[in-house]
mmCIF file of C-alpha atoms in Angstrom:
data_model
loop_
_atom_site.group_PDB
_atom_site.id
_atom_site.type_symbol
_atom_site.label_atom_id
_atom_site.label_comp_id
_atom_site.label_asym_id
_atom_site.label_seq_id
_atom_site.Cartn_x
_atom_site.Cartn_y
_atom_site.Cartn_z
ATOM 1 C CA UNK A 29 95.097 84.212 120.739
ATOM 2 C CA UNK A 30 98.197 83.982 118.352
ATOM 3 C CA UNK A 31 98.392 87.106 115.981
ATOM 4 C CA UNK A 32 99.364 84.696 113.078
ATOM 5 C CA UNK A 33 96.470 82.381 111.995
ATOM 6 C CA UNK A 34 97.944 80.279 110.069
ATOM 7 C CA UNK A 35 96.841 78.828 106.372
ATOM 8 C CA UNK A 36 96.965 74.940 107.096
ATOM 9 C CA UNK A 37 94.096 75.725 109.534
ATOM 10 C CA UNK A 38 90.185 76.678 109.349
ATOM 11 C CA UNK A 39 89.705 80.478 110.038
ATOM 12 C CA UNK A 40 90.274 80.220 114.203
ATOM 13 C CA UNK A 41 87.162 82.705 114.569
ATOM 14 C CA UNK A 42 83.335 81.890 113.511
ATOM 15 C CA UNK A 43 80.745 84.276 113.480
ATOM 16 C CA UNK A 44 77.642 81.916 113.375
ATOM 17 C CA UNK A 45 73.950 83.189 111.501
ATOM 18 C CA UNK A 46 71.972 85.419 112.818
ATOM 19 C CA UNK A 47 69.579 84.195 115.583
ATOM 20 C CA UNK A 48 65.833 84.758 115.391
ATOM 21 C CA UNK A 49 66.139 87.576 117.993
ATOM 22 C CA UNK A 50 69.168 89.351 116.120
ATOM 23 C CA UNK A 51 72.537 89.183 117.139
ATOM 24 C CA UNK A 52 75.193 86.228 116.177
ATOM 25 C CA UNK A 53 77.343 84.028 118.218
ATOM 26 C CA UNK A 54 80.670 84.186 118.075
ATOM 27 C CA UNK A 55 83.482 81.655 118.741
ATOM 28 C CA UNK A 56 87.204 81.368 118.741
ATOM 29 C CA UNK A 57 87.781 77.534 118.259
ATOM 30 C CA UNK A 58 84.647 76.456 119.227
ATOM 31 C CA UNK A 59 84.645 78.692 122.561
ATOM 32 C CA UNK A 60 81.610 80.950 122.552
ATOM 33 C CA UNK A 61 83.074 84.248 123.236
ATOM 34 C CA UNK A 62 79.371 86.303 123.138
ATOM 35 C CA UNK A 63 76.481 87.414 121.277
ATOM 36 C CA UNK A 64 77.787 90.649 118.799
ATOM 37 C CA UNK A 65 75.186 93.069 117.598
ATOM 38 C CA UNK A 66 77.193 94.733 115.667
ATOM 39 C CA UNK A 67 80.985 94.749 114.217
ATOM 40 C CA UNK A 68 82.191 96.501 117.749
ATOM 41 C CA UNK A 69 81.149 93.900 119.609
ATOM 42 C CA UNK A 70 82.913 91.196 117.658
ATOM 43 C CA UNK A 71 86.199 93.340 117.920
ATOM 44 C CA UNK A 72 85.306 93.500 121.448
ATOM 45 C CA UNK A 73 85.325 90.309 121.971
ATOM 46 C CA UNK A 74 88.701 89.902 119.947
ATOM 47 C CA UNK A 75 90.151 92.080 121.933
ATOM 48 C CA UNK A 76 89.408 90.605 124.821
ATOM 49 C CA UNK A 77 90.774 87.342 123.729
ATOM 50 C CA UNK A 78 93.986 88.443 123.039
ATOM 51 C CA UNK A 79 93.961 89.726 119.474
ATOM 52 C CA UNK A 80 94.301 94.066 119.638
ATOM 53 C CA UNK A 81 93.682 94.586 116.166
ATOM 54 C CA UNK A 82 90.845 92.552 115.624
ATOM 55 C CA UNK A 83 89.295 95.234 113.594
ATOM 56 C CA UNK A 84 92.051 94.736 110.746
ATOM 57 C CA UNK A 85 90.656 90.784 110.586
ATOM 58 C CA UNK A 86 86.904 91.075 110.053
ATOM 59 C CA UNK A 87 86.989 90.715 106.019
ATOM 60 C CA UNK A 88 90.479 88.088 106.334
ATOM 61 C CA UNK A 89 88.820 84.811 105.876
ATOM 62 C CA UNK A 90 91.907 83.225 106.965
ATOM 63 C CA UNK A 91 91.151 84.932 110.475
ATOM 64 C CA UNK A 92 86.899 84.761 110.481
ATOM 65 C CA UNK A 93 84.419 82.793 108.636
ATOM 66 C CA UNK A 94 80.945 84.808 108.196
ATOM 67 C CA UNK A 95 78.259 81.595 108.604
ATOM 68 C CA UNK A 96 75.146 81.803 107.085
ATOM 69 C CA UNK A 97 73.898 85.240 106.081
ATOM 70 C CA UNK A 98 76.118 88.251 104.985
ATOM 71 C CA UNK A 99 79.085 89.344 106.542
ATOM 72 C CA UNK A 100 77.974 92.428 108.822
ATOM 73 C CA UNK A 101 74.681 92.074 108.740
ATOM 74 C CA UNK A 102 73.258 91.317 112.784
ATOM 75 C CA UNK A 103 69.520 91.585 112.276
ATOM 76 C CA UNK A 104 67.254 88.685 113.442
ATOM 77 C CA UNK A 105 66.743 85.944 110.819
ATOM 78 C CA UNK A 106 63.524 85.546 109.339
ATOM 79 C CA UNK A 107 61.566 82.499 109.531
#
């Protein structure tokens, strides 16, 4: 993963709604990358894809879009 995202370009990372069991998907262009529980695992899974300072990116929405519920927030979504 390239350290600059660039602005003519969607945010490269999504964190995706909460699921109905808790967690959220994550993807880097569409590649699922994991299920995160919390922020840790997210910059976890950043890390592992080739971006060390993932931590600094969480609240850049050029870097990751927050779908559907708040930013943060892991717990299962309500029916």
């Amino acid at each position: 993963m390239n350290a600059h995202a660039g602005s003519a370009a969607a945010a490269p990372v999504a964190v995706h709604p909460p699921s109905g069991t808790g967690g959220r998907r994550v993807t880097v262009r569409g590649e699922i990358l994991g299920l995160a529980h919390c922020d840790a695992d997210v910059v976890e899974f950043l890390r592992l894809a080739g971006l060390p300072d993932a931590e600094d990116f969480l609240d850049d929405p050029e870097w990751v879009k927050w779908r559907g519920g708040r930013a943060h927030h892991y717990e299962a979504a309500s029916a």
